[in-house]
mmCIF file with all atom_site columns, C-alpha atoms in Angstrom:
data_model
loop_
_atom_site.group_PDB
_atom_site.id
_atom_site.type_symbol
_atom_site.label_atom_id
_atom_site.label_alt_id
_atom_site.label_comp_id
_atom_site.label_asym_id
_atom_site.label_entity_id
_atom_site.label_seq_id
_atom_site.pdbx_PDB_ins_code
_atom_site.Cartn_x
_atom_site.Cartn_y
_atom_site.Cartn_z
_atom_site.occupancy
_atom_site.B_iso_or_equiv
_atom_site.pdbx_formal_charge
_atom_site.auth_seq_id
_atom_site.auth_comp_id
_atom_site.auth_asym_id
_atom_site.auth_atom_id
_atom_site.pdbx_PDB_model_num
ATOM 1   C CA . UNK A 1 1   ? 102.121 118.875 119.073 1.00 0.00 ? 1   UNK A CA 1
ATOM 2   C CA . UNK A 1 2   ? 104.215 115.537 117.661 1.00 0.00 ? 2   UNK A CA 1
ATOM 3   C CA . UNK A 1 3   ? 103.305 113.766 114.464 1.00 0.00 ? 3   UNK A CA 1
ATOM 4   C CA . UNK A 1 4   ? 104.461 111.188 112.340 1.00 0.00 ? 4   UNK A CA 1
ATOM 5   C CA . UNK A 1 5   ? 103.671 110.424 108.556 1.00 0.00 ? 5   UNK A CA 1
ATOM 6   C CA . UNK A 1 6   ? 104.214 106.817 106.986 1.00 0.00 ? 6   UNK A CA 1
ATOM 7   C CA . UNK A 1 7   ? 104.591 107.338 103.347 1.00 0.00 ? 7   UNK A CA 1
ATOM 8   C CA . UNK A 1 8   ? 103.481 104.363 101.894 1.00 0.00 ? 8   UNK A CA 1
ATOM 9   C CA . UNK A 1 9   ? 100.421 102.418 102.864 1.00 0.00 ? 9   UNK A CA 1
ATOM 10  C CA . UNK A 1 10  ? 102.040 99.130  101.321 1.00 0.00 ? 10  UNK A CA 1
ATOM 11  C CA . UNK A 1 11  ? 105.294 98.018  100.118 1.00 0.00 ? 11  UNK A CA 1
ATOM 12  C CA . UNK A 1 12  ? 105.649 95.008  98.446  1.00 0.00 ? 12  UNK A CA 1
ATOM 13  C CA . UNK A 1 13  ? 109.301 93.143  97.678  1.00 0.00 ? 13  UNK A CA 1
ATOM 14  C CA . UNK A 1 14  ? 110.733 89.614  96.715  1.00 0.00 ? 14  UNK A CA 1
ATOM 15  C CA . UNK A 1 15  ? 112.044 87.630  99.355  1.00 0.00 ? 15  UNK A CA 1
ATOM 16  C CA . UNK A 1 16  ? 115.962 88.389  99.262  1.00 0.00 ? 16  UNK A CA 1
ATOM 17  C CA . UNK A 1 17  ? 116.082 92.138  98.328  1.00 0.00 ? 17  UNK A CA 1
ATOM 18  C CA . UNK A 1 18  ? 116.147 95.171  100.406 1.00 0.00 ? 18  UNK A CA 1
ATOM 19  C CA . UNK A 1 19  ? 113.113 96.952  102.572 1.00 0.00 ? 19  UNK A CA 1
ATOM 20  C CA . UNK A 1 20  ? 112.399 100.902 102.904 1.00 0.00 ? 20  UNK A CA 1
ATOM 21  C CA . UNK A 1 21  ? 110.090 101.830 104.981 1.00 0.00 ? 21  UNK A CA 1
ATOM 22  C CA . UNK A 1 22  ? 109.540 105.401 105.299 1.00 0.00 ? 22  UNK A CA 1
ATOM 23  C CA . UNK A 1 23  ? 108.456 107.588 107.601 1.00 0.00 ? 23  UNK A CA 1
ATOM 24  C CA . UNK A 1 24  ? 108.535 111.334 108.730 1.00 0.00 ? 24  UNK A CA 1
ATOM 25  C CA . UNK A 1 25  ? 108.448 113.187 111.393 1.00 0.00 ? 25  UNK A CA 1
ATOM 26  C CA . UNK A 1 26  ? 107.068 116.545 113.071 1.00 0.00 ? 26  UNK A CA 1
ATOM 27  C CA . UNK A 1 27  ? 108.720 117.446 116.390 1.00 0.00 ? 27  UNK A CA 1
ATOM 28  C CA . UNK A 1 28  ? 109.204 120.942 118.446 1.00 0.00 ? 28  UNK A CA 1
ATOM 29  C CA . UNK A 1 29  ? 112.391 119.112 120.323 1.00 0.00 ? 29  UNK A CA 1
ATOM 30  C CA . UNK A 1 30  ? 114.359 116.185 119.385 1.00 0.00 ? 30  UNK A CA 1
ATOM 31  C CA . UNK A 1 31  ? 111.677 113.484 119.786 1.00 0.00 ? 31  UNK A CA 1
ATOM 32  C CA . UNK A 1 32  ? 112.627 110.431 120.544 1.00 0.00 ? 32  UNK A CA 1
ATOM 33  C CA . UNK A 1 33  ? 111.285 107.926 117.405 1.00 0.00 ? 33  UNK A CA 1
ATOM 34  C CA . UNK A 1 34  ? 110.211 104.066 117.360 1.00 0.00 ? 34  UNK A CA 1
ATOM 35  C CA . UNK A 1 35  ? 109.427 101.863 115.030 1.00 0.00 ? 35  UNK A CA 1
ATOM 36  C CA . UNK A 1 36  ? 107.050 98.649  116.051 1.00 0.00 ? 36  UNK A CA 1
ATOM 37  C CA . UNK A 1 37  ? 106.017 95.495  114.256 1.00 0.00 ? 37  UNK A CA 1
ATOM 38  C CA . UNK A 1 38  ? 102.502 93.934  114.454 1.00 0.00 ? 38  UNK A CA 1
ATOM 39  C CA . UNK A 1 39  ? 101.884 90.246  112.767 1.00 0.00 ? 39  UNK A CA 1
ATOM 40  C CA . UNK A 1 40  ? 98.806  89.149  112.263 1.00 0.00 ? 40  UNK A CA 1
ATOM 41  C CA . UNK A 1 41  ? 96.467  88.934  115.394 1.00 0.00 ? 41  UNK A CA 1
ATOM 42  C CA . UNK A 1 42  ? 100.406 89.593  117.441 1.00 0.00 ? 42  UNK A CA 1
ATOM 43  C CA . UNK A 1 43  ? 101.482 92.155  119.679 1.00 0.00 ? 43  UNK A CA 1
ATOM 44  C CA . UNK A 1 44  ? 103.137 94.783  119.141 1.00 0.00 ? 44  UNK A CA 1
ATOM 45  C CA . UNK A 1 45  ? 107.111 94.178  118.832 1.00 0.00 ? 45  UNK A CA 1
ATOM 46  C CA . UNK A 1 46  ? 109.500 96.743  119.278 1.00 0.00 ? 46  UNK A CA 1
ATOM 47  C CA . UNK A 1 47  ? 112.494 96.869  116.489 1.00 0.00 ? 47  UNK A CA 1
ATOM 48  C CA . UNK A 1 48  ? 114.312 99.770  117.574 1.00 0.00 ? 48  UNK A CA 1
ATOM 49  C CA . UNK A 1 49  ? 114.161 103.045 119.120 1.00 0.00 ? 49  UNK A CA 1
ATOM 50  C CA . UNK A 1 50  ? 115.945 106.394 118.663 1.00 0.00 ? 50  UNK A CA 1
ATOM 51  C CA . UNK A 1 51  ? 116.728 108.381 121.706 1.00 0.00 ? 51  UNK A CA 1
ATOM 52  C CA . UNK A 1 52  ? 119.160 111.318 120.736 1.00 0.00 ? 52  UNK A CA 1
ATOM 53  C CA . UNK A 1 53  ? 122.412 108.756 121.013 1.00 0.00 ? 53  UNK A CA 1
ATOM 54  C CA . UNK A 1 54  ? 123.360 107.766 117.673 1.00 0.00 ? 54  UNK A CA 1
ATOM 55  C CA . UNK A 1 55  ? 121.553 108.466 114.361 1.00 0.00 ? 55  UNK A CA 1
ATOM 56  C CA . UNK A 1 56  ? 122.133 105.131 112.993 1.00 0.00 ? 56  UNK A CA 1
ATOM 57  C CA . UNK A 1 57  ? 120.173 102.840 115.175 1.00 0.00 ? 57  UNK A CA 1
ATOM 58  C CA . UNK A 1 58  ? 120.272 99.152  114.970 1.00 0.00 ? 58  UNK A CA 1
ATOM 59  C CA . UNK A 1 59  ? 117.349 96.547  115.789 1.00 0.00 ? 59  UNK A CA 1
ATOM 60  C CA . UNK A 1 60  ? 116.299 93.257  115.833 1.00 0.00 ? 60  UNK A CA 1
ATOM 61  C CA . UNK A 1 61  ? 115.865 90.984  113.037 1.00 0.00 ? 61  UNK A CA 1
ATOM 62  C CA . UNK A 1 62  ? 118.783 92.910  110.916 1.00 0.00 ? 62  UNK A CA 1
ATOM 63  C CA . UNK A 1 63  ? 116.282 95.741  110.649 1.00 0.00 ? 63  UNK A CA 1
ATOM 64  C CA . UNK A 1 64  ? 118.147 99.358  111.479 1.00 0.00 ? 64  UNK A CA 1
ATOM 65  C CA . UNK A 1 65  ? 116.831 102.932 110.587 1.00 0.00 ? 65  UNK A CA 1
ATOM 66  C CA . UNK A 1 66  ? 118.616 106.421 110.752 1.00 0.00 ? 66  UNK A CA 1
ATOM 67  C CA . UNK A 1 67  ? 117.968 109.284 111.843 1.00 0.00 ? 67  UNK A CA 1
ATOM 68  C CA . UNK A 1 68  ? 117.897 112.143 109.880 1.00 0.00 ? 68  UNK A CA 1
ATOM 69  C CA . UNK A 1 69  ? 116.881 115.679 111.594 1.00 0.00 ? 69  UNK A CA 1
ATOM 70  C CA . UNK A 1 70  ? 117.787 117.855 108.326 1.00 0.00 ? 70  UNK A CA 1
ATOM 71  C CA . UNK A 1 71  ? 115.337 115.850 106.654 1.00 0.00 ? 71  UNK A CA 1
ATOM 72  C CA . UNK A 1 72  ? 112.837 115.202 109.878 1.00 0.00 ? 72  UNK A CA 1
ATOM 73  C CA . UNK A 1 73  ? 113.148 111.485 108.041 1.00 0.00 ? 73  UNK A CA 1
ATOM 74  C CA . UNK A 1 74  ? 113.661 108.428 110.228 1.00 0.00 ? 74  UNK A CA 1
ATOM 75  C CA . UNK A 1 75  ? 113.228 105.679 107.470 1.00 0.00 ? 75  UNK A CA 1
ATOM 76  C CA . UNK A 1 76  ? 113.456 101.689 108.269 1.00 0.00 ? 76  UNK A CA 1
ATOM 77  C CA . UNK A 1 77  ? 115.743 99.433  106.078 1.00 0.00 ? 77  UNK A CA 1
ATOM 78  C CA . UNK A 1 78  ? 116.685 96.051  106.125 1.00 0.00 ? 78  UNK A CA 1
ATOM 79  C CA . UNK A 1 79  ? 119.604 94.365  103.415 1.00 0.00 ? 79  UNK A CA 1
ATOM 80  C CA . UNK A 1 80  ? 117.454 91.729  102.523 1.00 0.00 ? 80  UNK A CA 1
ATOM 81  C CA . UNK A 1 81  ? 113.815 90.904  103.152 1.00 0.00 ? 81  UNK A CA 1
ATOM 82  C CA . UNK A 1 82  ? 112.698 87.239  104.438 1.00 0.00 ? 82  UNK A CA 1
ATOM 83  C CA . UNK A 1 83  ? 109.253 85.935  104.349 1.00 0.00 ? 83  UNK A CA 1
ATOM 84  C CA . UNK A 1 84  ? 108.815 86.002  107.729 1.00 0.00 ? 84  UNK A CA 1
ATOM 85  C CA . UNK A 1 85  ? 109.005 90.019  107.787 1.00 0.00 ? 85  UNK A CA 1
ATOM 86  C CA . UNK A 1 86  ? 105.704 90.116  106.093 1.00 0.00 ? 86  UNK A CA 1
ATOM 87  C CA . UNK A 1 87  ? 103.636 92.407  108.718 1.00 0.00 ? 87  UNK A CA 1
ATOM 88  C CA . UNK A 1 88  ? 102.366 95.624  109.646 1.00 0.00 ? 88  UNK A CA 1
ATOM 89  C CA . UNK A 1 89  ? 105.033 98.307  110.530 1.00 0.00 ? 89  UNK A CA 1
ATOM 90  C CA . UNK A 1 90  ? 104.326 101.163 112.592 1.00 0.00 ? 90  UNK A CA 1
ATOM 91  C CA . UNK A 1 91  ? 106.496 104.333 113.206 1.00 0.00 ? 91  UNK A CA 1
ATOM 92  C CA . UNK A 1 92  ? 105.926 105.722 116.458 1.00 0.00 ? 92  UNK A CA 1
ATOM 93  C CA . UNK A 1 93  ? 107.057 109.020 117.888 1.00 0.00 ? 93  UNK A CA 1
ATOM 94  C CA . UNK A 1 94  ? 106.850 110.081 121.839 1.00 0.00 ? 94  UNK A CA 1
ATOM 95  C CA . UNK A 1 95  ? 105.626 113.428 123.083 1.00 0.00 ? 95  UNK A CA 1
ATOM 96  C CA . UNK A 1 96  ? 106.528 113.814 126.614 1.00 0.00 ? 96  UNK A CA 1
ATOM 97  C CA . UNK A 1 97  ? 103.280 114.536 128.406 1.00 0.00 ? 97  UNK A CA 1
ATOM 98  C CA . UNK A 1 98  ? 103.917 114.906 132.165 1.00 0.00 ? 98  UNK A CA 1
ATOM 99  C CA . UNK A 1 99  ? 105.665 111.917 133.718 1.00 0.00 ? 99  UNK A CA 1
ATOM 100 C CA . UNK A 1 100 ? 105.336 109.900 130.802 1.00 0.00 ? 100 UNK A CA 1
ATOM 101 C CA . UNK A 1 101 ? 105.840 109.316 127.208 1.00 0.00 ? 101 UNK A CA 1
ATOM 102 C CA . UNK A 1 102 ? 102.468 109.144 124.679 1.00 0.00 ? 102 UNK A CA 1
ATOM 103 C CA . UNK A 1 103 ? 102.445 107.566 121.864 1.00 0.00 ? 103 UNK A CA 1
ATOM 104 C CA . UNK A 1 104 ? 101.784 108.928 118.376 1.00 0.00 ? 104 UNK A CA 1
ATOM 105 C CA . UNK A 1 105 ? 101.072 105.971 115.582 1.00 0.00 ? 105 UNK A CA 1
ATOM 106 C CA . UNK A 1 106 ? 101.568 106.659 112.762 1.00 0.00 ? 106 UNK A CA 1
ATOM 107 C CA . UNK A 1 107 ? 99.399  104.875 110.199 1.00 0.00 ? 107 UNK A CA 1
ATOM 108 C CA . UNK A 1 108 ? 100.903 102.025 109.007 1.00 0.00 ? 108 UNK A CA 1
ATOM 109 C CA . UNK A 1 109 ? 102.883 100.275 106.238 1.00 0.00 ? 109 UNK A CA 1
ATOM 110 C CA . UNK A 1 110 ? 101.233 96.541  105.409 1.00 0.00 ? 110 UNK A CA 1
ATOM 111 C CA . UNK A 1 111 ? 105.115 95.006  104.352 1.00 0.00 ? 111 UNK A CA 1
ATOM 112 C CA . UNK A 1 112 ? 104.383 91.960  101.631 1.00 0.00 ? 112 UNK A CA 1
ATOM 113 C CA . UNK A 1 113 ? 107.395 89.430  101.072 1.00 0.00 ? 113 UNK A CA 1
ATOM 114 C CA . UNK A 1 114 ? 107.041 87.311  97.812  1.00 0.00 ? 114 UNK A CA 1
ATOM 115 C CA . UNK A 1 115 ? 108.662 84.236  97.035  1.00 0.00 ? 115 UNK A CA 1
ATOM 116 C CA . UNK B 2 1   ? 111.268 90.666  131.025 1.00 0.00 ? 1   UNK B CA 1
ATOM 117 C CA . UNK B 2 2   ? 108.979 93.060  130.667 1.00 0.00 ? 2   UNK B CA 1
ATOM 118 C CA . UNK B 2 3   ? 105.632 90.818  130.007 1.00 0.00 ? 3   UNK B CA 1
ATOM 119 C CA . UNK B 2 4   ? 102.792 92.156  129.576 1.00 0.00 ? 4   UNK B CA 1
ATOM 120 C CA . UNK B 2 5   ? 99.567  90.087  129.041 1.00 0.00 ? 5   UNK B CA 1
ATOM 121 C CA . UNK B 2 6   ? 95.581  90.875  128.630 1.00 0.00 ? 6   UNK B CA 1
ATOM 122 C CA . UNK B 2 7   ? 92.931  88.760  129.576 1.00 0.00 ? 7   UNK B CA 1
ATOM 123 C CA . UNK B 2 8   ? 90.538  87.281  127.433 1.00 0.00 ? 8   UNK B CA 1
ATOM 124 C CA . UNK B 2 9   ? 92.523  87.328  124.309 1.00 0.00 ? 9   UNK B CA 1
ATOM 125 C CA . UNK B 2 10  ? 89.260  86.769  122.503 1.00 0.00 ? 10  UNK B CA 1
ATOM 126 C CA . UNK B 2 11  ? 85.396  87.714  123.716 1.00 0.00 ? 11  UNK B CA 1
ATOM 127 C CA . UNK B 2 12  ? 82.179  87.874  122.093 1.00 0.00 ? 12  UNK B CA 1
ATOM 128 C CA . UNK B 2 13  ? 79.471  89.263  123.665 1.00 0.00 ? 13  UNK B CA 1
ATOM 129 C CA . UNK B 2 14  ? 75.553  90.452  122.855 1.00 0.00 ? 14  UNK B CA 1
ATOM 130 C CA . UNK B 2 15  ? 74.607  94.173  122.625 1.00 0.00 ? 15  UNK B CA 1
ATOM 131 C CA . UNK B 2 16  ? 74.188  95.782  125.673 1.00 0.00 ? 16  UNK B CA 1
ATOM 132 C CA . UNK B 2 17  ? 76.038  94.201  128.067 1.00 0.00 ? 17  UNK B CA 1
ATOM 133 C CA . UNK B 2 18  ? 79.346  95.115  129.424 1.00 0.00 ? 18  UNK B CA 1
ATOM 134 C CA . UNK B 2 19  ? 82.785  93.155  129.102 1.00 0.00 ? 19  UNK B CA 1
ATOM 135 C CA . UNK B 2 20  ? 86.017  93.458  131.351 1.00 0.00 ? 20  UNK B CA 1
ATOM 136 C CA . UNK B 2 21  ? 89.476  93.696  129.946 1.00 0.00 ? 21  UNK B CA 1
ATOM 137 C CA . UNK B 2 22  ? 92.436  93.133  132.636 1.00 0.00 ? 22  UNK B CA 1
ATOM 138 C CA . UNK B 2 23  ? 96.375  94.006  131.481 1.00 0.00 ? 23  UNK B CA 1
ATOM 139 C CA . UNK B 2 24  ? 98.702  93.099  133.913 1.00 0.00 ? 24  UNK B CA 1
ATOM 140 C CA . UNK B 2 25  ? 102.377 93.283  133.812 1.00 0.00 ? 25  UNK B CA 1
ATOM 141 C CA . UNK B 2 26  ? 103.940 90.130  134.936 1.00 0.00 ? 26  UNK B CA 1
ATOM 142 C CA . UNK B 2 27  ? 107.666 90.789  135.842 1.00 0.00 ? 27  UNK B CA 1
ATOM 143 C CA . UNK B 2 28  ? 107.476 94.887  136.668 1.00 0.00 ? 28  UNK B CA 1
ATOM 144 C CA . UNK B 2 29  ? 105.567 97.397  138.759 1.00 0.00 ? 29  UNK B CA 1
ATOM 145 C CA . UNK B 2 30  ? 103.535 99.696  136.195 1.00 0.00 ? 30  UNK B CA 1
ATOM 146 C CA . UNK B 2 31  ? 103.172 103.147 137.516 1.00 0.00 ? 31  UNK B CA 1
ATOM 147 C CA . UNK B 2 32  ? 101.329 104.219 134.305 1.00 0.00 ? 32  UNK B CA 1
ATOM 148 C CA . UNK B 2 33  ? 99.186  101.878 131.735 1.00 0.00 ? 33  UNK B CA 1
ATOM 149 C CA . UNK B 2 34  ? 97.815  102.592 128.663 1.00 0.00 ? 34  UNK B CA 1
ATOM 150 C CA . UNK B 2 35  ? 94.776  101.402 126.574 1.00 0.00 ? 35  UNK B CA 1
ATOM 151 C CA . UNK B 2 36  ? 94.378  101.531 122.969 1.00 0.00 ? 36  UNK B CA 1
ATOM 152 C CA . UNK B 2 37  ? 92.092  100.695 119.896 1.00 0.00 ? 37  UNK B CA 1
ATOM 153 C CA . UNK B 2 38  ? 92.650  99.486  116.821 1.00 0.00 ? 38  UNK B CA 1
ATOM 154 C CA . UNK B 2 39  ? 90.243  99.349  113.645 1.00 0.00 ? 39  UNK B CA 1
ATOM 155 C CA . UNK B 2 40  ? 90.729  96.475  111.305 1.00 0.00 ? 40  UNK B CA 1
ATOM 156 C CA . UNK B 2 41  ? 93.644  97.574  108.853 1.00 0.00 ? 41  UNK B CA 1
ATOM 157 C CA . UNK B 2 42  ? 93.864  100.971 110.933 1.00 0.00 ? 42  UNK B CA 1
ATOM 158 C CA . UNK B 2 43  ? 96.639  102.446 113.393 1.00 0.00 ? 43  UNK B CA 1
ATOM 159 C CA . UNK B 2 44  ? 96.303  102.077 117.283 1.00 0.00 ? 44  UNK B CA 1
ATOM 160 C CA . UNK B 2 45  ? 94.444  105.167 118.877 1.00 0.00 ? 45  UNK B CA 1
ATOM 161 C CA . UNK B 2 46  ? 95.261  105.697 122.473 1.00 0.00 ? 46  UNK B CA 1
ATOM 162 C CA . UNK B 2 47  ? 91.902  105.903 123.944 1.00 0.00 ? 47  UNK B CA 1
ATOM 163 C CA . UNK B 2 48  ? 93.236  106.872 127.593 1.00 0.00 ? 48  UNK B CA 1
ATOM 164 C CA . UNK B 2 49  ? 96.268  106.872 130.209 1.00 0.00 ? 49  UNK B CA 1
ATOM 165 C CA . UNK B 2 50  ? 95.699  105.751 133.621 1.00 0.00 ? 50  UNK B CA 1
ATOM 166 C CA . UNK B 2 51  ? 97.757  106.051 137.102 1.00 0.00 ? 51  UNK B CA 1
ATOM 167 C CA . UNK B 2 52  ? 98.079  103.905 139.954 1.00 0.00 ? 52  UNK B CA 1
ATOM 168 C CA . UNK B 2 53  ? 95.535  104.568 142.352 1.00 0.00 ? 53  UNK B CA 1
ATOM 169 C CA . UNK B 2 54  ? 94.071  107.784 140.432 1.00 0.00 ? 54  UNK B CA 1
ATOM 170 C CA . UNK B 2 55  ? 91.323  108.525 138.071 1.00 0.00 ? 55  UNK B CA 1
ATOM 171 C CA . UNK B 2 56  ? 92.021  108.170 133.987 1.00 0.00 ? 56  UNK B CA 1
ATOM 172 C CA . UNK B 2 57  ? 92.773  110.593 131.298 1.00 0.00 ? 57  UNK B CA 1
ATOM 173 C CA . UNK B 2 58  ? 91.003  110.246 128.477 1.00 0.00 ? 58  UNK B CA 1
ATOM 174 C CA . UNK B 2 59  ? 91.430  111.361 124.943 1.00 0.00 ? 59  UNK B CA 1
ATOM 175 C CA . UNK B 2 60  ? 89.362  113.824 123.146 1.00 0.00 ? 60  UNK B CA 1
ATOM 176 C CA . UNK B 2 61  ? 86.503  112.100 121.632 1.00 0.00 ? 61  UNK B CA 1
ATOM 177 C CA . UNK B 2 62  ? 86.245  109.042 124.038 1.00 0.00 ? 62  UNK B CA 1
ATOM 178 C CA . UNK B 2 63  ? 83.629  108.238 126.183 1.00 0.00 ? 63  UNK B CA 1
ATOM 179 C CA . UNK B 2 64  ? 84.729  107.721 129.944 1.00 0.00 ? 64  UNK B CA 1
ATOM 180 C CA . UNK B 2 65  ? 81.186  106.490 131.315 1.00 0.00 ? 65  UNK B CA 1
ATOM 181 C CA . UNK B 2 66  ? 81.327  103.308 128.469 1.00 0.00 ? 66  UNK B CA 1
ATOM 182 C CA . UNK B 2 67  ? 84.857  102.823 128.779 1.00 0.00 ? 67  UNK B CA 1
ATOM 183 C CA . UNK B 2 68  ? 85.722  102.509 132.535 1.00 0.00 ? 68  UNK B CA 1
ATOM 184 C CA . UNK B 2 69  ? 89.189  102.135 133.467 1.00 0.00 ? 69  UNK B CA 1
ATOM 185 C CA . UNK B 2 70  ? 90.268  101.123 136.686 1.00 0.00 ? 70  UNK B CA 1
ATOM 186 C CA . UNK B 2 71  ? 94.013  101.204 137.709 1.00 0.00 ? 71  UNK B CA 1
ATOM 187 C CA . UNK B 2 72  ? 94.146  99.768  141.438 1.00 0.00 ? 72  UNK B CA 1
ATOM 188 C CA . UNK B 2 73  ? 97.486  98.127  141.719 1.00 0.00 ? 73  UNK B CA 1
ATOM 189 C CA . UNK B 2 74  ? 100.907 98.792  140.242 1.00 0.00 ? 74  UNK B CA 1
ATOM 190 C CA . UNK B 2 75  ? 100.383 95.457  138.106 1.00 0.00 ? 75  UNK B CA 1
ATOM 191 C CA . UNK B 2 76  ? 96.778  95.637  137.150 1.00 0.00 ? 76  UNK B CA 1
ATOM 192 C CA . UNK B 2 77  ? 94.553  97.720  135.051 1.00 0.00 ? 77  UNK B CA 1
ATOM 193 C CA . UNK B 2 78  ? 91.239  96.766  133.902 1.00 0.00 ? 78  UNK B CA 1
ATOM 194 C CA . UNK B 2 79  ? 88.761  98.176  130.616 1.00 0.00 ? 79  UNK B CA 1
ATOM 195 C CA . UNK B 2 80  ? 85.241  97.839  131.063 1.00 0.00 ? 80  UNK B CA 1
ATOM 196 C CA . UNK B 2 81  ? 82.963  98.286  127.854 1.00 0.00 ? 81  UNK B CA 1
ATOM 197 C CA . UNK B 2 82  ? 80.005  99.097  129.331 1.00 0.00 ? 82  UNK B CA 1
ATOM 198 C CA . UNK B 2 83  ? 76.594  98.478  127.255 1.00 0.00 ? 83  UNK B CA 1
ATOM 199 C CA . UNK B 2 84  ? 78.561  97.405  124.465 1.00 0.00 ? 84  UNK B CA 1
ATOM 200 C CA . UNK B 2 85  ? 77.035  98.253  121.142 1.00 0.00 ? 85  UNK B CA 1
ATOM 201 C CA . UNK B 2 86  ? 78.551  96.127  117.521 1.00 0.00 ? 86  UNK B CA 1
ATOM 202 C CA . UNK B 2 87  ? 80.630  99.919  116.682 1.00 0.00 ? 87  UNK B CA 1
ATOM 203 C CA . UNK B 2 88  ? 82.735  98.677  120.011 1.00 0.00 ? 88  UNK B CA 1
ATOM 204 C CA . UNK B 2 89  ? 83.965  95.735  117.865 1.00 0.00 ? 89  UNK B CA 1
ATOM 205 C CA . UNK B 2 90  ? 87.631  96.381  117.876 1.00 0.00 ? 90  UNK B CA 1
ATOM 206 C CA . UNK B 2 91  ? 91.027  95.155  119.000 1.00 0.00 ? 91  UNK B CA 1
ATOM 207 C CA . UNK B 2 92  ? 92.089  96.359  122.051 1.00 0.00 ? 92  UNK B CA 1
ATOM 208 C CA . UNK B 2 93  ? 95.396  96.822  123.113 1.00 0.00 ? 93  UNK B CA 1
ATOM 209 C CA . UNK B 2 94  ? 97.118  97.682  126.578 1.00 0.00 ? 94  UNK B CA 1
ATOM 210 C CA . UNK B 2 95  ? 100.689 98.906  127.615 1.00 0.00 ? 95  UNK B CA 1
ATOM 211 C CA . UNK B 2 96  ? 102.205 99.353  130.523 1.00 0.00 ? 96  UNK B CA 1
ATOM 212 C CA . UNK B 2 97  ? 105.223 101.754 131.405 1.00 0.00 ? 97  UNK B CA 1
ATOM 213 C CA . UNK B 2 98  ? 107.672 100.570 134.293 1.00 0.00 ? 98  UNK B CA 1
ATOM 214 C CA . UNK B 2 99  ? 107.842 102.912 137.559 1.00 0.00 ? 99  UNK B CA 1
ATOM 215 C CA . UNK B 2 100 ? 111.467 103.611 136.702 1.00 0.00 ? 100 UNK B CA 1
ATOM 216 C CA . UNK B 2 101 ? 111.158 103.927 133.028 1.00 0.00 ? 101 UNK B CA 1
ATOM 217 C CA . UNK B 2 102 ? 109.296 105.664 130.386 1.00 0.00 ? 102 UNK B CA 1
ATOM 218 C CA . UNK B 2 103 ? 109.422 102.814 127.804 1.00 0.00 ? 103 UNK B CA 1
ATOM 219 C CA . UNK B 2 104 ? 106.053 101.363 127.325 1.00 0.00 ? 104 UNK B CA 1
ATOM 220 C CA . UNK B 2 105 ? 105.413 97.221  126.440 1.00 0.00 ? 105 UNK B CA 1
ATOM 221 C CA . UNK B 2 106 ? 102.553 95.894  124.953 1.00 0.00 ? 106 UNK B CA 1
ATOM 222 C CA . UNK B 2 107 ? 100.245 93.217  125.802 1.00 0.00 ? 107 UNK B CA 1
ATOM 223 C CA . UNK B 2 108 ? 98.596  90.863  123.059 1.00 0.00 ? 108 UNK B CA 1
ATOM 224 C CA . UNK B 2 109 ? 95.470  92.412  122.869 1.00 0.00 ? 109 UNK B CA 1
ATOM 225 C CA . UNK B 2 110 ? 91.848  91.539  123.312 1.00 0.00 ? 110 UNK B CA 1
ATOM 226 C CA . UNK B 2 111 ? 90.005  91.218  120.052 1.00 0.00 ? 111 UNK B CA 1
ATOM 227 C CA . UNK B 2 112 ? 86.112  92.529  120.909 1.00 0.00 ? 112 UNK B CA 1
ATOM 228 C CA . UNK B 2 113 ? 83.472  91.233  119.032 1.00 0.00 ? 113 UNK B CA 1
ATOM 229 C CA . UNK B 2 114 ? 80.031  92.871  120.363 1.00 0.00 ? 114 UNK B CA 1
ATOM 230 C CA . UNK B 2 115 ? 76.389  90.911  118.131 1.00 0.00 ? 115 UNK B CA 1
#
């Protein structure tokens, strides 16, 4: 069975400094991996996805993630944090189930950005 | 494109009553729709998967008689919480997968409060 582990429940950074949100996955085959962001009382927004193409995936708002099979990791990074990046971030792996993808969510990482 | 709406966004009901939540794909046809539940400060848990015109598939531990799901058309799925109790208070989120894609698009969520 597929699973994801987000290694930090909370991350706090200063505005303008780099962001690193860590995610490890477990999969019996080549997975599809996603990062979603959820702002307070808002719906989920897809930041980026990996589907076995390039291992370095660029997403929206300056975020990117690198798929490392040897480390079973898919960490999310951003060179310079902005106040508007403060939100909950979910690492997600998909499990192919019949004719659709079943998404399995990590526990989430709450990112705080301080002035 | 790929917009999913939910109605209502917030609902407060009394214990013992039933509440219906609608999920609509506004600009695409969705063969499959998913219902998730999110408790405060926690991750999303898949409750059930519904395919248009067939019975929903419920995840382990989810009571199908309490959470009634109907997917009557390719653009509408409904979740009815029957005989709601305070422990059913939660954030309910739906997603929809287009007929020609495995990708899921999320609605903004519905906050249910049972008093």
